[in-house]
PDB file of C-alpha atoms in Angstrom:
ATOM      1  CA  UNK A   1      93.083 153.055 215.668  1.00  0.00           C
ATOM      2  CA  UNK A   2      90.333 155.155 215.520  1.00  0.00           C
ATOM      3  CA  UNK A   3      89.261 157.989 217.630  1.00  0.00           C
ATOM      4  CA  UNK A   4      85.840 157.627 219.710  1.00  0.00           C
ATOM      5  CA  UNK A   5      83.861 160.854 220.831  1.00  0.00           C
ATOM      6  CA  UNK A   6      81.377 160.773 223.058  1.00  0.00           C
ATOM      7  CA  UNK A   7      78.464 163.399 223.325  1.00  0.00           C
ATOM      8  CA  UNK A   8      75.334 164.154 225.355  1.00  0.00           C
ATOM      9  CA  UNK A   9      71.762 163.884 224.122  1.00  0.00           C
ATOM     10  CA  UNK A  10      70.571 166.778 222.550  1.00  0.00           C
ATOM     11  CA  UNK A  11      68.060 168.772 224.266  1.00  0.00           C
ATOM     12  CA  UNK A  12      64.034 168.238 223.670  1.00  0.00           C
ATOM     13  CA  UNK A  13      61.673 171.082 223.587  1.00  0.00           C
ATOM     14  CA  UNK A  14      61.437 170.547 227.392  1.00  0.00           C
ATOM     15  CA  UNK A  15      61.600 173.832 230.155  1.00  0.00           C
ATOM     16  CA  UNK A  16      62.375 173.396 233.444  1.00  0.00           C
ATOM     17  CA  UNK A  17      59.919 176.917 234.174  1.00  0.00           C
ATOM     18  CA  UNK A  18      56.716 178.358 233.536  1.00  0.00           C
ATOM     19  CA  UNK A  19      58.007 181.800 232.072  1.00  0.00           C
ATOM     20  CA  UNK A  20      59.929 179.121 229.415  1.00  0.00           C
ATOM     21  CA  UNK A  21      63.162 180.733 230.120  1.00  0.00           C
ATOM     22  CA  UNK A  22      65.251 177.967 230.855  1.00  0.00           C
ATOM     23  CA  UNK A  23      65.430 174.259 228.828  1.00  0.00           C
ATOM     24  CA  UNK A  24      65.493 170.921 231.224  1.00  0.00           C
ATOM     25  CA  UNK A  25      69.200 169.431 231.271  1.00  0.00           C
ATOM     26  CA  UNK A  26      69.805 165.628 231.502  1.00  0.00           C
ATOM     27  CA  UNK A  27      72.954 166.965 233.434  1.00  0.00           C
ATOM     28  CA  UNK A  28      72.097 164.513 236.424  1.00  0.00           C
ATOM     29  CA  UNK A  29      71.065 161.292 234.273  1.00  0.00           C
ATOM     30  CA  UNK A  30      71.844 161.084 230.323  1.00  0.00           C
ATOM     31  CA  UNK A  31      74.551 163.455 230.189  1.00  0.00           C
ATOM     32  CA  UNK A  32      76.320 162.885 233.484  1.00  0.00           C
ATOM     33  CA  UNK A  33      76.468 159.008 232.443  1.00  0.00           C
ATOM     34  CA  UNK A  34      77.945 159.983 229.362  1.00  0.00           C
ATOM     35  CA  UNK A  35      80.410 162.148 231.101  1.00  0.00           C
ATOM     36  CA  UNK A  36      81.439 159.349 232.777  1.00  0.00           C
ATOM     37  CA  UNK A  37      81.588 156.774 230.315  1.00  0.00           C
ATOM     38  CA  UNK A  38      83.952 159.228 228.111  1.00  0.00           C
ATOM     39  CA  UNK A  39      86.078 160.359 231.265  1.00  0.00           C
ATOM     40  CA  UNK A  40      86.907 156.315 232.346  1.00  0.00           C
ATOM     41  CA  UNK A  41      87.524 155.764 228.436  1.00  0.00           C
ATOM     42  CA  UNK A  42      89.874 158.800 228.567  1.00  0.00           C
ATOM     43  CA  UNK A  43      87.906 159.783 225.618  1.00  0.00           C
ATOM     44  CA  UNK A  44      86.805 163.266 224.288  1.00  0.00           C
ATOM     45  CA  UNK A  45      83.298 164.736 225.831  1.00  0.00           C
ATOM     46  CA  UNK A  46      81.478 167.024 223.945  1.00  0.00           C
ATOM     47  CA  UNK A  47      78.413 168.388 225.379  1.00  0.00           C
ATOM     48  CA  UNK A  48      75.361 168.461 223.025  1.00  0.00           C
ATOM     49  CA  UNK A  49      72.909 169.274 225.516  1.00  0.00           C
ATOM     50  CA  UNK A  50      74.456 171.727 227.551  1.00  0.00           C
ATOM     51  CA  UNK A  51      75.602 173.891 224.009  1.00  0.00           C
ATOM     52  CA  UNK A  52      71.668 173.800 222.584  1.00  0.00           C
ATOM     53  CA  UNK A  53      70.048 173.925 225.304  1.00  0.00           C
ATOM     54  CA  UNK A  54      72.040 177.449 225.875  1.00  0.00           C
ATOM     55  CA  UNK A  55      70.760 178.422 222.007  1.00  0.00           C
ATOM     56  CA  UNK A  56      67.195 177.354 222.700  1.00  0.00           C
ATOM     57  CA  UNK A  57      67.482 179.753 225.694  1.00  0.00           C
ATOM     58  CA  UNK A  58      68.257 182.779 223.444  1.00  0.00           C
ATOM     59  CA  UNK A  59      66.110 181.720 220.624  1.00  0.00           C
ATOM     60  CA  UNK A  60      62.786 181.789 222.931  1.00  0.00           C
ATOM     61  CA  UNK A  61      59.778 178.876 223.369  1.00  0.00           C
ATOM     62  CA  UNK A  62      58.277 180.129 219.850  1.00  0.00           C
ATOM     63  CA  UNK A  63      61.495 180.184 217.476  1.00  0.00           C
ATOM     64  CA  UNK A  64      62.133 176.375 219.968  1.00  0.00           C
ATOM     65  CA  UNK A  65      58.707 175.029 218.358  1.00  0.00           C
ATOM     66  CA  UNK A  66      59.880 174.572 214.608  1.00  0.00           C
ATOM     67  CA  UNK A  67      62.869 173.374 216.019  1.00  0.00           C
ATOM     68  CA  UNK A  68      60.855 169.953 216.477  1.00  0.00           C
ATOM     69  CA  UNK A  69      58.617 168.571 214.317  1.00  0.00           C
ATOM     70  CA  UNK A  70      55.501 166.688 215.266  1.00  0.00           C
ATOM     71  CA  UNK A  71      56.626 166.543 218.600  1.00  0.00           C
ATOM     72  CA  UNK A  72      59.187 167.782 221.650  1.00  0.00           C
ATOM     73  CA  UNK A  73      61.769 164.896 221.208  1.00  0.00           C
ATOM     74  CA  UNK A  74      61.969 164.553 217.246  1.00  0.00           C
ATOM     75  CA  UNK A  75      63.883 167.717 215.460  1.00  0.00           C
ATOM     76  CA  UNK A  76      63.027 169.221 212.518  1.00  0.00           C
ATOM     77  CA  UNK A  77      65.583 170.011 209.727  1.00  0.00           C
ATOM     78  CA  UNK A  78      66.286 173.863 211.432  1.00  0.00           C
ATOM     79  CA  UNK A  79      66.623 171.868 214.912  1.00  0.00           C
ATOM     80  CA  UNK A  80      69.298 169.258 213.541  1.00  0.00           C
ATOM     81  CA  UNK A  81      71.017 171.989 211.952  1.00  0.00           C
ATOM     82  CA  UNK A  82      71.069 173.285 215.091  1.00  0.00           C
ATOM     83  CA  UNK A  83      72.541 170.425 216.959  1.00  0.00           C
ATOM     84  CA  UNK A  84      74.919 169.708 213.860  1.00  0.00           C
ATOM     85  CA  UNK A  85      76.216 173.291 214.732  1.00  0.00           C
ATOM     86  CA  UNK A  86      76.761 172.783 218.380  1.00  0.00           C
ATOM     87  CA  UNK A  87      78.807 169.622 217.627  1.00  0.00           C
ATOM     88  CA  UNK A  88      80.949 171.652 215.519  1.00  0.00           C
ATOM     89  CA  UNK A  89      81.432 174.269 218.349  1.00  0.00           C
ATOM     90  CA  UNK A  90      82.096 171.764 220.822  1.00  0.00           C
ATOM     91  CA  UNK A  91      84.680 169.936 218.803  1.00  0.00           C
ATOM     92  CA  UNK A  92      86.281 173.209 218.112  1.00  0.00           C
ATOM     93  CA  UNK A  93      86.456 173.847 221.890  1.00  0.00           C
ATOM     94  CA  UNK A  94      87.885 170.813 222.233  1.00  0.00           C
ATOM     95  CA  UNK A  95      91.799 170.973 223.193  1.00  0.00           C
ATOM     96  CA  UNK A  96      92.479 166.792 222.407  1.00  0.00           C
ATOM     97  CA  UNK A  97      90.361 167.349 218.872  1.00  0.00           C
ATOM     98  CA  UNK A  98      92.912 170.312 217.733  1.00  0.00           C
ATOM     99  CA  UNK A  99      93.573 168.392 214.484  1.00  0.00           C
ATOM    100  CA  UNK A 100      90.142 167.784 213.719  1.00  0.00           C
ATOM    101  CA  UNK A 101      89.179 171.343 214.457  1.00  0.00           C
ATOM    102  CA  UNK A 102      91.770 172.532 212.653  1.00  0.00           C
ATOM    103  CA  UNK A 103      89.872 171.135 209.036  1.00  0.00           C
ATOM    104  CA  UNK A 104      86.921 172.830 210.102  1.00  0.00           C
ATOM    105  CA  UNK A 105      85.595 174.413 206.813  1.00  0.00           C
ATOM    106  CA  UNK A 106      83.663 178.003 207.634  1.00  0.00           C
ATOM    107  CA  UNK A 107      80.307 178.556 206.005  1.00  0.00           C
ATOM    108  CA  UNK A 108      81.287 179.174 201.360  1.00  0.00           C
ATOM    109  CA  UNK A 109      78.777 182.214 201.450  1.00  0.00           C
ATOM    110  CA  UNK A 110      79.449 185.098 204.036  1.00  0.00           C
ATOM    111  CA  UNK A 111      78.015 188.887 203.524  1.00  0.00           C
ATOM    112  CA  UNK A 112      81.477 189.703 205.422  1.00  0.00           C
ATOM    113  CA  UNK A 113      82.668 189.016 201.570  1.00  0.00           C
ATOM    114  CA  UNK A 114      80.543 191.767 200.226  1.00  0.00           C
ATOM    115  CA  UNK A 115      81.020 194.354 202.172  1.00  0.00           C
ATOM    116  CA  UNK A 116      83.915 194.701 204.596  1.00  0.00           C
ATOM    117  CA  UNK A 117      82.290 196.070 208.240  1.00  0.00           C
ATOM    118  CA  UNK A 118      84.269 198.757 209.736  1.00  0.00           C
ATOM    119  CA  UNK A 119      84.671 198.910 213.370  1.00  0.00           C
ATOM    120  CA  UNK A 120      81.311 200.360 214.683  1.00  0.00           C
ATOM    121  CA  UNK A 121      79.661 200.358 211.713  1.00  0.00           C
ATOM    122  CA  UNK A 122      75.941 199.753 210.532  1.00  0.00           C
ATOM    123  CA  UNK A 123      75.485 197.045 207.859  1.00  0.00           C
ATOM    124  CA  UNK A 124      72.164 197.650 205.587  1.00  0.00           C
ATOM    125  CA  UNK A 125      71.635 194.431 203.983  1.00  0.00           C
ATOM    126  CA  UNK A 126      69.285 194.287 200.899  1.00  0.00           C
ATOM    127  CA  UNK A 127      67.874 190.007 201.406  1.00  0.00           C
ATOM    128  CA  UNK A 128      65.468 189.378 198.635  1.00  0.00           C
ATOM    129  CA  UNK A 129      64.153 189.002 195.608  1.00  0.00           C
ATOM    130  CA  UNK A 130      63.524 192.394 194.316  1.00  0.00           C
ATOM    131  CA  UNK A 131      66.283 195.117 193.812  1.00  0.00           C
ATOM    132  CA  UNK A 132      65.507 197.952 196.139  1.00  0.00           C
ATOM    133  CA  UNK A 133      64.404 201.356 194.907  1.00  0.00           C
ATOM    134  CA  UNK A 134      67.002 203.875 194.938  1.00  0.00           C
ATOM    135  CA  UNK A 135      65.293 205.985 197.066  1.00  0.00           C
ATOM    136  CA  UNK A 136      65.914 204.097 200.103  1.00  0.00           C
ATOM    137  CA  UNK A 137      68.999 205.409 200.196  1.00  0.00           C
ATOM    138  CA  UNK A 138      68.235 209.104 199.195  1.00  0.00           C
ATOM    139  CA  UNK A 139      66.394 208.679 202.882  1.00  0.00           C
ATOM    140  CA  UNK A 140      69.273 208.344 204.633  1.00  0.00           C
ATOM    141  CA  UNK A 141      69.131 204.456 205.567  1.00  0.00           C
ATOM    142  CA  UNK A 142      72.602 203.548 203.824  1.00  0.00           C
ATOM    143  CA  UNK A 143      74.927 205.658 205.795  1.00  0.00           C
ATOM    144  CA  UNK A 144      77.265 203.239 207.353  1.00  0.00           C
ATOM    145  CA  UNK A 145      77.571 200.090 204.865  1.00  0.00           C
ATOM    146  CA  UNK A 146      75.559 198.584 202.582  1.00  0.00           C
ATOM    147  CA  UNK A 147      75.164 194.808 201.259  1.00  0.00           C
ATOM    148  CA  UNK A 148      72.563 192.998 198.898  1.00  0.00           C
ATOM    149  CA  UNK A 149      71.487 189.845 198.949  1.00  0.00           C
ATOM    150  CA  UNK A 150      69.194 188.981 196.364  1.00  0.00           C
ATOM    151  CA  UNK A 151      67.983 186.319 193.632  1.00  0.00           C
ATOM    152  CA  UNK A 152      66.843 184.054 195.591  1.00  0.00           C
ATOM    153  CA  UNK A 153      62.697 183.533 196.181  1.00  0.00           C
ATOM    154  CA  UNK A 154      61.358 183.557 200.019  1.00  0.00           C
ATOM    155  CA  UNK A 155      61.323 179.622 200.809  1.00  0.00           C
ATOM    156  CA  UNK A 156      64.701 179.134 198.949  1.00  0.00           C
ATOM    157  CA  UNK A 157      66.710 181.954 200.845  1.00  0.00           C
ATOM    158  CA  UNK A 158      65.779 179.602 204.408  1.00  0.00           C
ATOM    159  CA  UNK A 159      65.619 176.315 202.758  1.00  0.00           C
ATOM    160  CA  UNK A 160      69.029 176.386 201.656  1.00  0.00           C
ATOM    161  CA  UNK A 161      70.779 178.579 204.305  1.00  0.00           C
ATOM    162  CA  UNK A 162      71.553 181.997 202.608  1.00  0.00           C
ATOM    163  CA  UNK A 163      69.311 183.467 205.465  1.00  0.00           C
ATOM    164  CA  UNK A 164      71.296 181.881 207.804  1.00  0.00           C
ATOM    165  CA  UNK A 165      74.650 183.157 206.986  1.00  0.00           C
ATOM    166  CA  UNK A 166      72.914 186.797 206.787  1.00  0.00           C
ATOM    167  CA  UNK A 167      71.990 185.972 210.639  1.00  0.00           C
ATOM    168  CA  UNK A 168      74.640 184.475 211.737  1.00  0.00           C
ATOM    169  CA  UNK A 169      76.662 187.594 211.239  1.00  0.00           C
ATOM    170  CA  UNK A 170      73.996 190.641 212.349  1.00  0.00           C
ATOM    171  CA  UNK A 171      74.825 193.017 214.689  1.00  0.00           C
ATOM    172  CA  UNK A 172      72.344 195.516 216.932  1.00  0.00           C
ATOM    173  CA  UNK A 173      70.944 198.016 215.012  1.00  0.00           C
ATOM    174  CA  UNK A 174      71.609 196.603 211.594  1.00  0.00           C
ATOM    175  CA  UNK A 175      69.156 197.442 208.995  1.00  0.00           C
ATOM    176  CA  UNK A 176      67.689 194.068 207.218  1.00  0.00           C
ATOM    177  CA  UNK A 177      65.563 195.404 204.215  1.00  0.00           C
ATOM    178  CA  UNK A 178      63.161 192.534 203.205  1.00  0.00           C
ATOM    179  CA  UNK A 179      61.589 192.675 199.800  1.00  0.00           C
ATOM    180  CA  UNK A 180      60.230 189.916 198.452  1.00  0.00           C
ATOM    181  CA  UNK A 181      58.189 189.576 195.608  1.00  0.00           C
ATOM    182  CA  UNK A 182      56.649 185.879 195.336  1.00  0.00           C
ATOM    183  CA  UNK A 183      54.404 186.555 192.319  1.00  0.00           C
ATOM    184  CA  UNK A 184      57.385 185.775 190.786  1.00  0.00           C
ATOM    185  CA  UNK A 185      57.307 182.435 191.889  1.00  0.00           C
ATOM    186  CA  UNK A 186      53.553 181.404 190.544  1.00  0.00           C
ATOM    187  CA  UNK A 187      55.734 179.429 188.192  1.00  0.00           C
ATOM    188  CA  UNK A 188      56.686 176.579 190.883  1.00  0.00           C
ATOM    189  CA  UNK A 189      54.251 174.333 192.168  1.00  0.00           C
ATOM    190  CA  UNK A 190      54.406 172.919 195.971  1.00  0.00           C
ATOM    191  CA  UNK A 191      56.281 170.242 194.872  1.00  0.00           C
ATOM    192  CA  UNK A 192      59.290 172.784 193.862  1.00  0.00           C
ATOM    193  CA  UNK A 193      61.933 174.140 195.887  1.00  0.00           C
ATOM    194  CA  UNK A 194      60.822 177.718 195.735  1.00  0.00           C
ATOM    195  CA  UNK A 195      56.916 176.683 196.396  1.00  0.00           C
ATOM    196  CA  UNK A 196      55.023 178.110 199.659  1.00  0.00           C
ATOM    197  CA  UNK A 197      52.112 177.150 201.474  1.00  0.00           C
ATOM    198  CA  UNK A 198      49.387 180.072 201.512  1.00  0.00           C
ATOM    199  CA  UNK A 199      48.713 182.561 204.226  1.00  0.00           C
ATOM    200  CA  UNK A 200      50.362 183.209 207.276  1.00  0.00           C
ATOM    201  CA  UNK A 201      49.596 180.636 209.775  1.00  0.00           C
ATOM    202  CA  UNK A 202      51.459 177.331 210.830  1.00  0.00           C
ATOM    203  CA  UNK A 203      49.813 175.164 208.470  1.00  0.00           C
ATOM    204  CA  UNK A 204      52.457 172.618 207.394  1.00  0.00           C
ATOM    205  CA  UNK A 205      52.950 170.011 204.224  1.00  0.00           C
ATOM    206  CA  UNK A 206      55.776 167.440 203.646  1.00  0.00           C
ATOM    207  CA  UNK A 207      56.503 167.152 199.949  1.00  0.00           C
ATOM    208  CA  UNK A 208      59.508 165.704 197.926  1.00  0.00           C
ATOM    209  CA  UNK A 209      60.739 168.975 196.515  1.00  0.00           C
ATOM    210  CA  UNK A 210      63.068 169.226 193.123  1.00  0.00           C
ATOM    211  CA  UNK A 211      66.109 168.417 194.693  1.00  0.00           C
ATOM    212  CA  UNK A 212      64.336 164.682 195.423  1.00  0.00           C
ATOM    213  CA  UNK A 213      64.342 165.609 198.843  1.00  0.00           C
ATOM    214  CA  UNK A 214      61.621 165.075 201.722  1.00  0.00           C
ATOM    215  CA  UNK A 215      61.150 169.024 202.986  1.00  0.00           C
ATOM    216  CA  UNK A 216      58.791 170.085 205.320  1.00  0.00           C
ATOM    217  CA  UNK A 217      57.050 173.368 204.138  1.00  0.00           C
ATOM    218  CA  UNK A 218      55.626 176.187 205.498  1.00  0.00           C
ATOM    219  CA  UNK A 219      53.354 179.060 204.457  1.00  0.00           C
ATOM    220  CA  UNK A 220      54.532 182.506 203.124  1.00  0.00           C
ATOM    221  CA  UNK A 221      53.792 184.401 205.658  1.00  0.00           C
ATOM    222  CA  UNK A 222      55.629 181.607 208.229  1.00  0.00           C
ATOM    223  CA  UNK A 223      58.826 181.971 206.296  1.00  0.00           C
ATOM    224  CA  UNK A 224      58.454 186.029 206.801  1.00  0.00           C
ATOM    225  CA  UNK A 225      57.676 185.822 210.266  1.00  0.00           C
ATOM    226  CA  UNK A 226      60.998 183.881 210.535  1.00  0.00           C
ATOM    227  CA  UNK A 227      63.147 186.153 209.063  1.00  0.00           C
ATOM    228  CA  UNK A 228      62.063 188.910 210.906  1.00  0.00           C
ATOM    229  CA  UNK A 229      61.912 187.163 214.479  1.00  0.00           C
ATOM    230  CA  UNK A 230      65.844 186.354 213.489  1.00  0.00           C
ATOM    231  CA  UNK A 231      66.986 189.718 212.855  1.00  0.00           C
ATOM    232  CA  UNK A 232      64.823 191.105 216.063  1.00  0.00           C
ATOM    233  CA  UNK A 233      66.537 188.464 218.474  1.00  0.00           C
ATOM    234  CA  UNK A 234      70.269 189.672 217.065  1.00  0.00           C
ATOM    235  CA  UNK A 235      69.336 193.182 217.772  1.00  0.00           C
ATOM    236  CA  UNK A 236      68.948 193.819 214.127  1.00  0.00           C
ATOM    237  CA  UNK A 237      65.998 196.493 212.780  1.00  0.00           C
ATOM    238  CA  UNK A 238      64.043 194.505 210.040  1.00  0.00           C
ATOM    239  CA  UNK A 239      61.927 196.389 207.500  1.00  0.00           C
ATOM    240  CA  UNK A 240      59.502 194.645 205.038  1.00  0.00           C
ATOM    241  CA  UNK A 241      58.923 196.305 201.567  1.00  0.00           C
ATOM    242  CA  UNK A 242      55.953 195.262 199.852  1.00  0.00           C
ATOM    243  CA  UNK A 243      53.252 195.930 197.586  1.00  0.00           C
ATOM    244  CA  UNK A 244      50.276 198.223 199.234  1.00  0.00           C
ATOM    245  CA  UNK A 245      47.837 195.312 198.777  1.00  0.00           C
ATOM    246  CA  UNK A 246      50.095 192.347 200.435  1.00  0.00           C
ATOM    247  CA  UNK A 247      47.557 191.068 202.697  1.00  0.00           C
ATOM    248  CA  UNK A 248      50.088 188.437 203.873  1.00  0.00           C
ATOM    249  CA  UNK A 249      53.381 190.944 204.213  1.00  0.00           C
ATOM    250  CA  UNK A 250      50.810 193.920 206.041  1.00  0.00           C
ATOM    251  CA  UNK A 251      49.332 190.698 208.907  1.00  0.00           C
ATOM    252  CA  UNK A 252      53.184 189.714 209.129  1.00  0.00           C
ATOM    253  CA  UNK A 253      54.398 193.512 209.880  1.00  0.00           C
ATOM    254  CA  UNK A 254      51.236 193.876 212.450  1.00  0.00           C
ATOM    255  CA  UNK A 255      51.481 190.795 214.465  1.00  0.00           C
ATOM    256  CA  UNK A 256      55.219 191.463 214.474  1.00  0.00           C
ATOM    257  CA  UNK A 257      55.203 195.309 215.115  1.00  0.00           C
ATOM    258  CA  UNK A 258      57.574 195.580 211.984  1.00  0.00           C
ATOM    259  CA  UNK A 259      58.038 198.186 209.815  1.00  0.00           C
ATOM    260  CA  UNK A 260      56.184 198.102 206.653  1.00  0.00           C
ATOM    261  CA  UNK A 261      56.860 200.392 203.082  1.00  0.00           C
ATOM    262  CA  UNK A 262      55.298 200.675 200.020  1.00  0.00           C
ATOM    263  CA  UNK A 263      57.546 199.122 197.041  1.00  0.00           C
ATOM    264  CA  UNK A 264      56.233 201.294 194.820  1.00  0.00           C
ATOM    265  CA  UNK A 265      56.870 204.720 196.641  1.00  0.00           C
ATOM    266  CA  UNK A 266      59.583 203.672 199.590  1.00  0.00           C
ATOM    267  CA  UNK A 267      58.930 207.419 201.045  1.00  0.00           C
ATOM    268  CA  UNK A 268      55.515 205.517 202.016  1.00  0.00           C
ATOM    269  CA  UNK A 269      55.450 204.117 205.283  1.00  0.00           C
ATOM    270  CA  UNK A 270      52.443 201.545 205.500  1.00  0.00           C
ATOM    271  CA  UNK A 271      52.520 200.216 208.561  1.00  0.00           C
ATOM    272  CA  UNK A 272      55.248 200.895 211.746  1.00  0.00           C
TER     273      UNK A 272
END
């Protein structure tokens, strides 16, 4: 009595060109078998690999790479959160899986419940740590909405998904203010939750954090490089805010070509 669904493979970090603009499809071997398996079964299709593949498209070959860990077959915890996500969306699109759909639960934490966005309408959205200086907004940068995210340290915001519900909602030429302070983290060792590797590179440790869970982690300056490749690839405007002597938040804002300002005196403009 129960209902069977059939989906594709997911999508390995595979491209079918050398520019890495378009992921290989198992359209003609995997996923067409599939297909037919679920279409002489009369049963419902969704299509895994089509729906990521079209994702790892917009995301580009570098954000692809930590989708996978170790290797181009095997995700990583972003790249089966990924998939997870596409399997929603393809239920959802689903007309024979209306009742299923239908108990779909949206993400609990939304910044559409902070601030309301008007039709047209800039959000500035505060994601760290550190309260921002009230002089950001004697410049002029909070004209059109404004919403803060803060409280949680660097690694925790990704690690459990606040970032991602920030992203998931950013619009062109929103304003993402990033100020994190992780001295206030020297408290946490790598084995915690909040903990970071050091530097900026890809340098990578697995380590059962305090939730008893296996986590792969990265180094600071990989989990700032993240959340400013995000907001560029939704159109967004990121801006980090750190101290003058950040070594790891100044390399992050170069090799990116992101706006960098002083914590201490906003009206300072470090690097741009």
């Amino acid at each position: 009595g129960a209902t069977p669904i059939l989906m594709s493979l997911t999508p390995r970090n595979a491209w079918d060109d050398a520019d890495s603009t378009i992921i290989t499809l198992v359209k003609d071997t995997y996923g067409l078998w599939a297909r037919q398996v679920a279409d002489e079964e009369n049963v419902p299709f969704v299509d895994l690999n089509e729906i990521t593949a079209r994702k790892f498209e917009r995301f580009g070959k570098d954000k692809v790479k930590y989708m996978f860990y170790l290797d181009r077959i095997h995700t990583s915890t972003f790249g089966a959160q990924v998939n997870a996500e596409s399997a929603v969306e393809g239920i959802a699109a689903c007309p024979e899986l209306a009742d299923l759909a239908a108990m779909i639960v949206e993400p609990e934490y939304s910044i559409e419940r902070h601030v309301e966005r008007q039709p047209g309408a800039r959000f500035v959205i505060k994601f760290g740590n550190v309260i921002t200086k009230p002089d950001l907004e004697a410049d002029g940068l909070l004209q059109h909405g404004d919403c803060t995210i803060k409280g949680f340290p660097l690694r925790l915001s990704v690690y459990s998904r606040i970032w991602d519900a920030v992203y998931g909602q950013l619009q062109p030429d929103d304003i993402v203010l990033i100020n994190f302070d992780n001295k206030l983290n020297d408290k946490y060792s790598p084995l915690e939750v909040a903990g970071m590797l050091p530097g900026w590179g890809d340098e990578t440790k697995v380590v059962k954090n305090s939730e008893g869970i296996y986590e792969v982690v990265y180094t600071e300056g990989w989990y700032l490089k993240k959340i400013v490749g995000d907001a560029k690839e939704q159109g967004a405007i990121p801006v980090i805010i750190a101290d003058p002597n950040d070594e790891i938040a100044r390399h992050v804002a170069q090799t990116t070509r992101t706006m960098l300002v002083d914590r201490n005196n906003p009206k300072i403009v470090i690097s741009e």
